[in-house]
Short mmCIF file of C-alpha atoms in Angstrom, two decimals:
data_model
loop_
_atom_site.label_atom_id
_atom_site.label_comp_id
_atom_site.label_asym_id
_atom_site.label_seq_id
_atom_site.Cartn_x
_atom_site.Cartn_y
_atom_site.Cartn_z
CA MET R 1 -10.30 -24.37 -8.94
CA GLY R 2 -12.74 -21.48 -8.34
CA HIS R 3 -12.43 -21.63 -4.54
CA HIS R 4 -8.64 -21.78 -4.84
CA ARG R 5 -8.53 -18.64 -6.97
CA LYS R 6 -10.91 -16.77 -4.66
CA ALA R 7 -8.79 -17.69 -1.66
CA LEU R 8 -5.63 -16.63 -3.47
CA ARG R 9 -7.14 -13.27 -4.35
CA THR R 10 -8.21 -12.75 -0.73
CA THR R 11 -4.72 -13.63 0.46
CA ALA R 12 -3.20 -11.27 -2.12
CA VAL R 13 -5.38 -8.38 -0.89
CA GLY R 14 -4.22 -8.99 2.67
CA ALA R 15 -0.58 -9.26 1.68
CA VAL R 16 -0.75 -6.08 -0.40
CA SER R 17 -2.44 -4.21 2.46
CA ALA R 18 0.29 -5.23 4.88
CA THR R 19 3.02 -4.30 2.41
CA LEU R 20 1.59 -0.85 1.73
CA ILE R 21 1.07 -0.15 5.42
CA ALA R 22 4.62 -1.28 6.18
CA GLY R 23 5.97 0.83 3.32
CA SER R 24 4.26 3.94 4.67
CA ALA R 25 5.43 3.27 8.20
CA LEU R 26 9.03 2.54 7.25
CA GLY R 27 9.79 5.06 4.59
CA PHE R 28 7.16 6.99 2.72
CA ALA R 29 5.74 9.02 5.61
CA PRO R 30 9.12 10.23 6.97
CA ALA R 31 10.18 11.22 3.46
CA ALA R 32 7.08 13.41 3.11
CA GLN R 33 7.59 15.04 6.52
CA ALA R 34 11.25 15.74 5.85
CA SER R 35 10.77 17.37 2.51
CA THR R 36 8.06 20.01 2.91
CA GLY R 37 10.40 22.94 2.14
CA GLY R 38 10.94 22.68 -1.60
CA ILE R 39 7.87 20.60 -2.45
CA ARG R 40 4.50 21.78 -3.68
CA PHE R 41 1.55 19.43 -3.58
CA VAL R 42 -0.74 20.32 -6.47
CA ASP R 43 -3.79 19.18 -8.40
CA ILE R 44 -3.32 18.72 -12.15
CA ALA R 45 -6.24 18.39 -14.58
CA GLY R 46 -5.65 15.21 -16.56
CA ASP R 47 -7.51 13.88 -19.57
CA GLY R 48 -11.18 14.85 -19.45
CA GLY R 49 -10.53 17.04 -16.41
CA THR R 50 -9.73 14.11 -14.10
CA VAL R 51 -7.86 15.41 -11.05
CA LEU R 52 -4.36 13.98 -10.66
CA LYS R 53 -2.70 14.47 -7.29
CA ALA R 54 0.90 15.51 -7.83
CA ASN R 55 3.97 17.01 -6.21
CA VAL R 56 6.53 19.36 -7.70
CA ILE R 57 10.14 19.92 -6.70
CA THR R 58 12.21 22.66 -8.32
CA PRO R 59 15.95 23.34 -8.00
CA ALA R 60 16.97 25.48 -5.05
CA GLY R 61 17.12 29.12 -6.01
CA ALA R 62 14.89 28.76 -9.08
CA ASP R 63 13.50 32.27 -9.57
CA GLY R 64 12.07 32.10 -13.06
CA SER R 65 15.12 33.60 -14.70
CA ARG R 66 16.13 30.32 -16.36
CA ARG R 67 14.64 27.03 -17.51
CA TYR R 68 15.49 23.56 -16.22
CA PRO R 69 15.08 20.10 -17.72
CA LEU R 70 11.79 18.47 -16.71
CA ILE R 71 11.37 14.92 -15.42
CA VAL R 72 7.88 13.45 -15.00
CA LEU R 73 7.44 10.41 -12.75
CA PRO R 74 4.11 8.51 -12.81
CA THR R 75 3.65 6.39 -9.70
CA SER R 76 3.87 2.62 -9.48
CA TRP R 77 0.79 0.40 -9.33
CA GLY R 78 -0.80 0.89 -5.93
CA LEU R 79 1.73 3.32 -4.46
CA PRO R 80 0.97 6.91 -3.31
CA GLN R 81 2.29 10.11 -4.83
CA VAL R 82 5.11 10.42 -2.27
CA GLU R 83 6.77 7.28 -3.74
CA TYR R 84 9.58 9.13 -5.51
CA LEU R 85 10.22 12.01 -3.08
CA ALA R 86 13.73 10.91 -2.12
CA GLN R 87 14.86 10.48 -5.75
CA ALA R 88 12.95 13.56 -6.89
CA GLN R 89 14.82 15.68 -4.36
CA LYS R 90 18.14 14.29 -5.60
CA LEU R 91 17.18 15.10 -9.18
CA ALA R 92 16.07 18.61 -8.21
CA ASN R 93 19.39 19.11 -6.45
CA SER R 94 21.03 18.21 -9.78
CA GLY R 95 19.10 20.87 -11.65
CA TYR R 96 15.80 19.30 -12.69
CA VAL R 97 12.19 20.29 -12.27
CA VAL R 98 10.52 17.06 -11.11
CA VAL R 99 6.79 16.40 -11.23
CA SER R 100 5.51 13.15 -9.73
CA TYR R 101 1.85 12.30 -9.96
CA ASN R 102 -0.51 9.60 -8.80
CA VAL R 103 -1.91 7.87 -11.85
CA ARG R 104 -5.65 7.95 -12.31
CA GLY R 105 -7.74 5.51 -10.32
CA PHE R 106 -5.27 5.15 -7.43
CA TRP R 107 -5.28 6.77 -4.02
CA GLN R 108 -6.50 10.37 -4.11
CA SER R 109 -6.36 10.89 -7.87
CA GLY R 110 -9.68 10.83 -9.66
CA GLY R 111 -11.00 8.48 -12.31
CA ARG R 112 -10.73 4.73 -12.49
CA ILE R 113 -7.81 2.40 -13.20
CA GLU R 114 -7.27 2.14 -16.96
CA VAL R 115 -4.09 -0.02 -16.90
CA ALA R 116 -2.00 2.32 -19.08
CA GLY R 117 -4.88 2.80 -21.48
CA PRO R 118 -5.41 5.87 -23.69
CA PRO R 119 -6.56 8.10 -20.80
CA ASP R 120 -3.32 7.34 -18.91
CA ILE R 121 -1.21 8.24 -21.93
CA ALA R 122 -3.19 11.44 -22.41
CA ASP R 123 -2.72 12.21 -18.69
CA ALA R 124 1.07 12.10 -19.12
CA SER R 125 0.90 14.73 -21.84
CA LYS R 126 -1.43 16.85 -19.70
CA VAL R 127 1.08 16.73 -16.85
CA ILE R 128 3.82 17.88 -19.22
CA ASP R 129 1.55 20.71 -20.42
CA TRP R 130 0.90 21.76 -16.83
CA ALA R 131 4.58 21.68 -15.90
CA LEU R 132 5.55 23.85 -18.88
CA ALA R 133 2.89 26.38 -17.92
CA ASN R 134 3.44 26.40 -14.15
CA THR R 135 7.11 25.65 -13.49
CA PRO R 136 10.46 26.81 -14.93
CA ALA R 137 10.59 23.66 -17.06
CA ASP R 138 12.38 23.61 -20.40
CA ALA R 139 10.14 22.38 -23.23
CA GLN R 140 13.17 21.14 -25.19
CA HIS R 141 14.51 18.84 -22.45
CA ILE R 142 11.81 16.53 -21.07
CA GLY R 143 12.27 13.09 -19.58
CA MET R 144 9.93 10.51 -18.07
CA GLY R 145 10.60 7.59 -15.79
CA GLY R 146 9.34 5.43 -13.01
CA VAL R 147 9.08 2.00 -11.48
CA SER R 148 6.69 -0.74 -12.66
CA TYR R 149 3.44 0.97 -13.73
CA GLY R 150 5.28 4.26 -14.00
CA ALA R 151 7.83 2.62 -16.29
CA GLY R 152 5.19 1.20 -18.63
CA ILE R 153 3.33 4.50 -18.84
CA SER R 154 6.59 6.36 -19.50
CA LEU R 155 7.48 4.14 -22.47
CA LEU R 156 3.99 4.49 -23.91
CA ALA R 157 4.00 8.26 -23.38
CA ALA R 158 7.35 8.60 -25.19
CA ALA R 159 5.84 6.76 -28.17
CA HIS R 160 2.84 9.10 -28.25
CA ASP R 161 4.40 12.45 -27.25
CA GLN R 162 7.52 13.45 -29.18
CA ARG R 163 8.40 16.06 -26.57
CA VAL R 164 9.74 13.24 -24.36
CA LYS R 165 13.48 13.01 -25.11
CA ALA R 166 14.63 10.45 -22.52
CA VAL R 167 13.03 7.58 -20.62
CA ALA R 168 14.13 5.47 -17.65
CA ALA R 169 11.80 2.46 -17.42
CA LEU R 170 12.55 0.52 -14.23
CA SER R 171 10.95 -2.90 -13.66
CA GLY R 172 8.41 -2.12 -16.36
CA TRP R 173 6.84 -3.99 -19.23
CA ALA R 174 7.11 -3.66 -22.96
CA ASP R 175 4.60 -6.39 -23.81
CA LEU R 176 1.81 -6.80 -21.26
CA ILE R 177 0.47 -10.05 -22.71
CA ASP R 178 3.92 -11.62 -22.93
CA SER R 179 4.31 -10.71 -19.27
CA ILE R 180 1.25 -12.17 -17.52
CA TYR R 181 0.13 -14.56 -20.29
CA SER R 182 3.43 -15.84 -21.66
CA GLY R 183 3.32 -19.33 -23.13
CA ARG R 184 -0.44 -18.80 -23.43
CA THR R 185 -0.59 -19.48 -19.69
CA GLN R 186 -2.19 -17.29 -17.04
CA HIS R 187 0.36 -16.17 -14.46
CA LEU R 188 -2.03 -16.67 -11.58
CA GLN R 189 -0.08 -15.35 -8.60
CA ALA R 190 1.15 -12.29 -10.52
CA GLY R 191 -2.37 -11.50 -11.71
CA ALA R 192 -3.81 -11.94 -8.22
CA LEU R 193 -1.15 -9.63 -6.77
CA LEU R 194 -1.98 -6.87 -9.27
CA ASP R 195 -5.70 -7.40 -8.77
CA GLY R 196 -5.40 -7.33 -4.99
CA ALA R 197 -3.28 -4.18 -4.99
CA SER R 198 -5.77 -2.33 -7.19
CA VAL R 199 -8.69 -3.36 -4.98
CA VAL R 200 -6.92 -2.10 -1.85
CA THR R 201 -5.49 1.16 -3.20
CA GLY R 202 -7.67 2.17 -6.14
CA ARG R 203 -10.90 1.96 -8.09
CA GLN R 204 -11.06 -0.55 -10.90
CA SER R 205 -12.81 0.32 -14.15
CA PRO R 206 -15.51 -2.12 -15.31
CA GLU R 207 -13.19 -3.06 -18.18
CA ILE R 208 -10.29 -4.16 -15.97
CA ARG R 209 -12.67 -6.06 -13.67
CA GLU R 210 -13.97 -7.98 -16.67
CA ILE R 211 -10.42 -8.64 -17.88
CA PHE R 212 -9.41 -10.08 -14.50
CA ASP R 213 -12.56 -12.21 -14.26
CA ASN R 214 -12.07 -13.69 -17.74
CA PHE R 215 -8.38 -14.21 -16.92
CA TYR R 216 -9.16 -16.26 -13.82
CA ALA R 217 -11.96 -18.17 -15.52
CA SER R 218 -9.79 -19.20 -18.50
CA ASN R 219 -12.50 -17.88 -20.79
CA LEU R 220 -11.08 -18.78 -24.21
CA SER R 221 -13.97 -17.08 -25.99
CA LYS R 222 -12.58 -13.81 -24.61
CA GLU R 223 -8.91 -14.64 -25.20
CA GLN R 224 -8.50 -12.50 -28.31
CA ASP R 225 -10.26 -9.60 -26.61
CA MET R 226 -7.77 -9.83 -23.75
CA ILE R 227 -4.84 -9.97 -26.16
CA ASN R 228 -6.11 -6.93 -28.06
CA TRP R 229 -6.63 -5.09 -24.77
CA GLY R 230 -3.07 -5.90 -23.67
CA LYS R 231 -1.44 -5.00 -26.99
CA LYS R 232 -3.04 -1.56 -26.86
CA ARG R 233 -1.23 -1.10 -23.54
CA SER R 234 2.17 -2.37 -24.68
CA ALA R 235 5.04 -0.19 -25.87
CA ALA R 236 6.08 -3.03 -28.18
CA THR R 237 3.00 -2.26 -30.28
CA TYR R 238 4.27 1.28 -30.85
CA VAL R 239 8.00 0.60 -31.19
CA ASP R 240 8.15 2.15 -34.68
CA GLN R 241 6.54 5.30 -33.33
CA LEU R 242 8.96 5.38 -30.40
CA ASN R 243 11.93 4.95 -32.75
CA LYS R 244 10.63 7.74 -34.97
CA ASN R 245 10.36 10.09 -31.99
CA GLY R 246 13.97 9.26 -31.08
CA ALA R 247 13.75 9.19 -27.30
CA ALA R 248 16.79 7.76 -25.48
CA VAL R 249 15.50 4.67 -23.64
CA MET R 250 17.04 3.04 -20.59
CA MET R 251 15.41 -0.16 -19.30
CA ALA R 252 16.29 -1.92 -16.04
CA ASN R 253 14.68 -5.14 -14.86
CA ALA R 254 15.32 -8.09 -12.56
CA TRP R 255 16.10 -11.65 -13.64
CA GLY R 256 13.43 -13.06 -11.35
CA ASP R 257 10.69 -10.50 -12.03
CA SER R 258 7.54 -12.55 -11.40
CA VAL R 259 5.22 -9.87 -12.84
CA PHE R 260 7.17 -8.75 -15.92
CA PRO R 261 9.68 -11.52 -16.82
CA PRO R 262 12.88 -10.39 -18.53
CA ASN R 263 12.38 -11.88 -22.01
CA GLN R 264 9.85 -9.31 -23.17
CA SER R 265 12.15 -6.46 -22.14
CA ALA R 266 15.12 -7.96 -24.02
CA ASP R 267 13.03 -8.54 -27.15
CA PHE R 268 11.80 -4.95 -27.08
CA TYR R 269 15.29 -3.59 -26.48
CA GLU R 270 16.58 -5.27 -29.63
CA LYS R 271 13.91 -3.45 -31.70
CA LEU R 272 14.90 0.00 -30.46
CA THR R 273 17.02 1.99 -32.91
CA GLY R 274 17.77 5.14 -30.90
CA PRO R 275 20.09 5.59 -27.90
CA LYS R 276 19.37 2.70 -25.55
CA ARG R 277 20.59 0.82 -22.50
CA LEU R 278 19.47 -2.46 -20.92
CA GLU R 279 20.27 -3.53 -17.37
CA PHE R 280 19.41 -6.80 -15.60
CA ARG R 281 20.09 -7.60 -11.95
CA PRO R 282 19.12 -10.31 -9.45
CA GLY R 283 15.79 -9.83 -7.69
CA ASP R 284 12.07 -9.75 -8.26
CA HIS R 285 9.64 -7.11 -9.37
CA ALA R 286 10.87 -3.63 -8.33
CA THR R 287 13.16 -5.03 -5.62
CA ALA R 288 16.36 -3.81 -7.29
CA GLU R 289 15.12 -0.20 -7.14
CA LEU R 290 13.57 -0.38 -3.68
CA THR R 291 16.41 0.96 -1.52
CA GLY R 292 16.69 3.98 -3.79
CA LEU R 293 13.11 4.96 -2.99
CA PHE R 294 14.26 5.40 0.61
CA GLY R 295 17.15 7.60 -0.49
CA LEU R 296 19.81 4.94 0.02
CA PRO R 297 22.66 4.32 -2.47
CA ASN R 298 21.28 2.31 -5.37
CA ASP R 299 22.87 1.31 -8.67
CA VAL R 300 19.64 1.51 -10.67
CA TRP R 301 18.85 5.06 -9.59
CA THR R 302 22.47 6.13 -10.01
CA ASP R 303 22.40 4.99 -13.64
CA THR R 304 18.97 6.59 -14.09
CA GLU R 305 20.32 9.98 -13.05
CA ARG R 306 23.40 9.52 -15.24
CA TRP R 307 21.08 8.69 -18.18
CA PHE R 308 19.04 11.84 -17.67
CA ASP R 309 22.16 13.95 -17.05
CA HIS R 310 23.61 12.93 -20.41
CA TYR R 311 20.49 13.08 -22.58
CA LEU R 312 18.72 16.03 -20.94
CA GLN R 313 21.57 18.15 -19.58
CA GLY R 314 24.28 17.19 -22.06
CA ASP R 315 26.74 15.99 -19.42
CA ASP R 316 29.69 14.09 -20.87
CA ASN R 317 29.57 11.44 -18.15
CA GLY R 318 30.49 8.51 -20.42
CA ILE R 319 27.27 6.55 -20.11
CA ASP R 320 26.85 6.68 -23.89
CA ARG R 321 30.30 5.09 -24.35
CA GLU R 322 29.76 2.18 -21.97
CA GLN R 323 28.63 -1.23 -23.19
CA PRO R 324 24.86 -0.67 -23.49
CA VAL R 325 23.85 -4.07 -22.09
CA GLN R 326 24.84 -4.37 -18.43
CA LEU R 327 24.17 -7.60 -16.54
CA LYS R 328 24.70 -8.55 -12.93
CA SER R 329 25.07 -12.30 -12.44
CA ARG R 330 22.91 -14.07 -9.87
CA SER R 331 25.98 -16.10 -8.87
CA THR R 332 28.91 -13.68 -8.75
CA GLY R 333 27.26 -10.33 -8.21
CA GLY R 334 29.66 -8.67 -10.65
CA TYR R 335 28.64 -6.56 -13.63
CA GLU R 336 29.29 -7.65 -17.20
CA GLY R 337 29.02 -5.44 -20.27
CA TYR R 338 27.93 -6.49 -23.76
CA PRO R 339 27.51 -4.58 -27.04
CA ASP R 340 24.01 -6.00 -27.60
CA TRP R 341 21.61 -8.65 -26.30
CA LYS R 342 22.53 -11.33 -28.83
CA SER R 343 26.13 -11.21 -27.60
CA VAL R 344 25.11 -12.19 -24.07
CA GLY R 345 24.90 -15.91 -24.82
CA ALA R 346 27.69 -15.93 -27.39
CA THR R 347 27.82 -19.72 -27.62
CA THR R 348 25.27 -22.46 -27.03
CA LYS R 349 25.49 -26.01 -25.81
CA LYS R 350 22.69 -28.52 -26.42
CA LEU R 351 21.48 -30.97 -23.83
CA ALA R 352 19.87 -33.89 -25.69
CA LEU R 353 16.44 -35.00 -24.48
CA SER R 354 16.57 -38.57 -25.72
CA GLY R 355 14.08 -41.40 -25.42
CA THR R 356 10.32 -41.37 -24.94
CA THR R 357 8.70 -40.33 -21.67
CA THR R 358 5.02 -40.23 -20.72
CA LEU R 359 3.76 -37.91 -17.98
CA HIS R 360 0.53 -38.19 -16.03
CA THR R 361 -0.91 -34.72 -15.40
CA ASN R 362 -2.73 -32.89 -12.60
CA VAL R 363 -0.19 -33.62 -9.85
CA ASP R 364 2.57 -31.26 -8.72
CA SER R 365 5.80 -33.24 -8.87
CA GLY R 366 7.64 -30.95 -6.46
CA ALA R 367 9.46 -29.01 -9.18
CA ASP R 368 8.11 -25.46 -8.92
CA GLY R 369 9.01 -21.93 -9.93
CA GLY R 370 8.68 -20.73 -6.35
CA VAL R 371 6.40 -18.10 -4.83
CA VAL R 372 5.74 -14.69 -6.35
CA PHE R 373 8.17 -12.12 -4.88
CA LEU R 374 9.47 -14.29 -2.03
CA SER R 375 11.57 -16.76 -4.03
CA SER R 376 13.44 -14.26 -6.17
CA ILE R 377 14.02 -11.95 -3.20
CA LEU R 378 15.68 -14.88 -1.40
CA ASP R 379 17.79 -15.44 -4.51
CA GLN R 380 18.69 -11.74 -4.62
CA VAL R 381 19.58 -11.43 -0.95
CA ALA R 382 20.96 -14.87 -0.06
CA ARG R 383 21.44 -16.60 -3.45
CA ILE R 384 18.89 -19.24 -2.45
CA PRO R 385 16.68 -20.02 -5.46
CA PRO R 386 13.85 -22.59 -5.36
CA VAL R 387 15.24 -26.09 -4.93
CA ALA R 388 14.16 -29.67 -5.66
CA SER R 389 15.71 -33.06 -5.05
CA ILE R 390 16.10 -34.26 -8.62
CA PRO R 391 16.54 -37.99 -7.79
CA LEU R 392 13.37 -37.94 -5.66
CA LEU R 393 11.09 -36.32 -8.23
CA PRO R 394 8.36 -38.90 -9.02
CA ARG R 395 8.87 -39.95 -12.63
CA ARG R 396 5.16 -40.58 -13.06
CA TRP R 397 4.58 -36.82 -12.87
CA ALA R 398 7.99 -35.41 -13.82
CA ALA R 399 10.14 -36.00 -16.89
CA VAL R 400 13.86 -35.61 -16.13
CA TRP R 401 16.91 -35.36 -18.38
CA GLN R 402 20.41 -34.67 -17.04
CA SER R 403 23.76 -33.72 -18.52
CA GLU R 404 27.05 -35.30 -17.60
CA LYS R 405 29.07 -33.59 -14.88
CA TYR R 406 30.78 -30.49 -16.23
CA ALA R 407 34.55 -30.32 -15.85
CA THR R 408 34.47 -26.53 -15.83
CA ALA R 409 31.99 -23.90 -14.67
CA GLN R 410 29.16 -23.21 -17.12
CA ARG R 411 28.26 -19.53 -17.18
CA VAL R 412 24.65 -19.54 -18.37
CA ARG R 413 23.76 -16.18 -19.91
CA GLY R 414 20.61 -15.27 -21.81
CA THR R 415 17.70 -17.42 -22.91
CA ALA R 416 17.62 -21.22 -22.81
CA LYS R 417 15.33 -22.73 -25.46
CA LEU R 418 13.45 -26.02 -25.33
CA HIS R 419 12.59 -27.95 -28.49
CA THR R 420 10.68 -31.21 -28.23
CA THR R 421 7.83 -33.28 -29.66
CA VAL R 422 4.67 -33.73 -27.61
CA THR R 423 1.80 -36.15 -28.09
CA PRO R 424 -1.22 -35.29 -25.90
CA THR R 425 -4.24 -37.42 -25.00
CA ALA R 426 -6.44 -34.29 -24.81
CA GLU R 427 -6.88 -31.21 -26.97
CA SER R 428 -5.69 -28.85 -24.21
CA GLY R 429 -2.84 -29.05 -21.75
CA THR R 430 -0.19 -27.22 -19.77
CA LEU R 431 3.42 -28.09 -19.02
CA ILE R 432 6.16 -26.26 -17.18
CA ALA R 433 9.84 -26.67 -18.07
CA TYR R 434 12.51 -26.13 -15.41
CA LEU R 435 16.28 -25.91 -15.77
CA TYR R 436 18.19 -26.93 -12.63
CA ASP R 437 21.79 -26.74 -11.45
CA VAL R 438 22.27 -30.15 -9.82
CA GLY R 439 24.95 -30.64 -7.17
CA PRO R 440 26.74 -33.86 -6.14
CA LEU R 441 23.93 -34.86 -3.74
CA GLY R 442 21.21 -34.39 -6.35
CA LEU R 443 19.85 -31.12 -4.98
CA GLY R 444 18.74 -28.95 -7.84
CA LYS R 445 18.79 -25.14 -7.71
CA LEU R 446 16.44 -23.46 -10.15
CA VAL R 447 18.25 -21.71 -12.99
CA SER R 448 15.17 -20.84 -15.06
CA HIS R 449 11.72 -22.05 -16.04
CA ALA R 450 8.70 -21.17 -18.19
CA PRO R 451 5.12 -22.43 -18.71
CA TYR R 452 3.47 -23.54 -21.95
CA THR R 453 -0.21 -24.13 -22.70
CA PHE R 454 -1.83 -25.50 -25.85
CA HIS R 455 -5.44 -25.65 -27.02
CA GLY R 456 -7.14 -27.17 -30.04
CA ARG R 457 -4.68 -30.02 -30.57
CA THR R 458 -5.78 -33.40 -31.94
CA PRO R 459 -5.50 -36.08 -29.25
CA GLY R 460 -2.97 -38.73 -30.20
CA THR R 461 -1.26 -36.52 -32.79
CA ALA R 462 2.27 -35.32 -32.12
CA PHE R 463 3.27 -31.67 -32.51
CA GLY R 464 6.54 -29.75 -32.22
CA LEU R 465 6.98 -27.48 -29.23
CA ASP R 466 9.41 -24.57 -28.93
CA LEU R 467 9.60 -22.72 -25.63
CA GLU R 468 11.92 -19.97 -24.42
CA LEU R 469 12.74 -20.20 -20.72
CA TYR R 470 13.08 -16.97 -18.78
CA SER R 471 16.39 -15.23 -19.46
CA THR R 472 18.96 -15.33 -16.69
CA ALA R 473 22.63 -15.10 -15.68
CA TYR R 474 23.73 -18.01 -13.53
CA ASP R 475 27.02 -19.88 -13.03
CA VAL R 476 26.86 -23.68 -12.76
CA PRO R 477 29.93 -24.79 -10.73
CA ALA R 478 32.40 -27.34 -12.04
CA GLY R 479 31.38 -30.85 -11.02
CA HIS R 480 27.68 -30.05 -11.25
CA ARG R 481 25.14 -31.07 -13.88
CA LEU R 482 22.28 -29.34 -15.63
CA ALA R 483 18.88 -31.01 -15.56
CA LEU R 484 15.74 -30.27 -17.52
CA VAL R 485 12.56 -31.20 -15.67
CA VAL R 486 9.06 -31.03 -17.12
CA ASP R 487 5.86 -31.38 -15.11
CA THR R 488 2.27 -30.15 -15.44
CA VAL R 489 1.36 -28.23 -12.26
CA ASP R 490 2.90 -25.13 -10.70
CA PRO R 491 1.19 -22.83 -8.14
CA LEU R 492 2.40 -19.79 -10.09
CA TYR R 493 0.16 -20.63 -13.05
CA ILE R 494 -3.30 -21.77 -14.09
CA GLU R 495 -3.05 -25.18 -15.72
CA HIS R 496 -5.31 -26.63 -18.42
CA ASN R 497 -4.85 -30.38 -18.11
CA PRO R 498 -8.11 -32.36 -18.16
CA SER R 499 -8.42 -35.02 -15.48
CA GLY R 500 -6.54 -38.17 -16.43
CA ALA R 501 -4.71 -36.58 -19.37
CA GLN R 502 -1.20 -37.67 -20.34
CA LEU R 503 1.63 -36.05 -22.26
CA THR R 504 4.26 -38.07 -24.14
CA PHE R 505 7.62 -36.51 -25.00
CA SER R 506 9.65 -38.06 -27.79
CA SER R 507 12.78 -37.34 -29.80
CA PRO R 508 12.30 -38.38 -33.45
CA ALA R 509 15.48 -39.17 -35.37
CA ASN R 510 14.66 -36.49 -37.97
CA ASP R 511 13.77 -33.88 -35.32
CA PRO R 512 15.64 -34.61 -32.07
CA SER R 513 14.59 -32.97 -28.83
CA TYR R 514 16.98 -30.76 -26.88
CA VAL R 515 17.36 -27.76 -24.65
CA SER R 516 19.80 -25.15 -25.94
CA ILE R 517 21.86 -23.56 -23.18
CA PRO R 518 23.31 -20.08 -23.86
CA LEU R 519 26.80 -19.64 -22.43
CA ARG R 520 29.11 -16.71 -21.98
CA GLU R 521 32.37 -17.12 -23.85
CA GLN R 522 35.04 -18.59 -21.61
#
């Protein structure tokens, strides 16, 4: 598998290069040229004196006679400091001082990539210090926000700097390990994409290079080190601190985010005790926010500004009275409001996984989670998720269970959960569970999936397995079925099945196997 991973990393570097070049050609460069009037490009001394390249936009007519709320926007992973110019100008027009800066290690900023480590968190506070000293920013009304990397850093900064009163975390992470190592499985394509982007646009620290190398190599002796490294960089680790500081937190993510899947955001949201809002929409990583970066109308950025307007400027715009959990279905495109996350799937329906089935491993059955970015973008734009012909899946390499045809539409909302009993022939193994919407001709459209890896099991000894599939909002039409498919190979992930290994799934009478389907109340 070494050559495969090296080739994938090389491909990822090329793809990232093309994407960044296209982004600059299509949008970022014109934005910079069109907005030289009210923008200052400055150098800010970050932690340890590291130079951070930044830009500052102040409200028109700001003459030092009054103070304005401050919004700090750290850039996304691999993107230049002009990323937020269109939105920053809108915010400045609404009465904010906006400082956007390139995080350390990327583009022209100094230092090396720390992956939201302590120096990055200290940098955020240094940028706030600089803004308070060099702009008409109000020390009592400070917000942070951003997309992806900027979102993660903003959440962490709010936990460590009590001056931050409001956060808008867009397509970010709350738990880094539960994002790229969920189910104890390396998310190979997501990791390669992040790795490739950092090689093209930045300077990796020796620590992150070692983390990536151990990640690809499945080095279990370094697993706990990787987990500790990731937890230090996860807002979920500091949720008590964040709650104590009291910042108002808005989080927006996509159902099909292939870098930061939605479950970890929902889990984190439930632990927040201050003002909070959670939004999920169709799409992949950062695609829901993308049009807003070009200054086009965009729901995510509209809600972001409303969030800041209420919690930093005191506007009575009603966002605090709306249902705090806002979901956009992948099927209907309409918004749905809920009082909390647990109300999303108000009822559940179990699909029994009866009988005993043995899988041979190491062969891709044809059931797959798709391709990083591409598949969920197709679902977002054209409602075309990954598909598989369920009747044609080879039963030697795929276990299949199907429901009866549903008389009415099944509005799947939230997190489907698999419970089963597995007997392996080897101490390690990987399986991937897929939930499909199956039409009359047997064509299955992917509703959700998730990987699961185990190590240290006794061959021939059964164990119970519980796995949460990725949260979603999808309507199964009347006359269709749901199918659960399990196989052992998916290009999205690194698998750990020894050659010739088998997995047997059973449903003991005292512990029956099932998949629990969360449904919106009819």
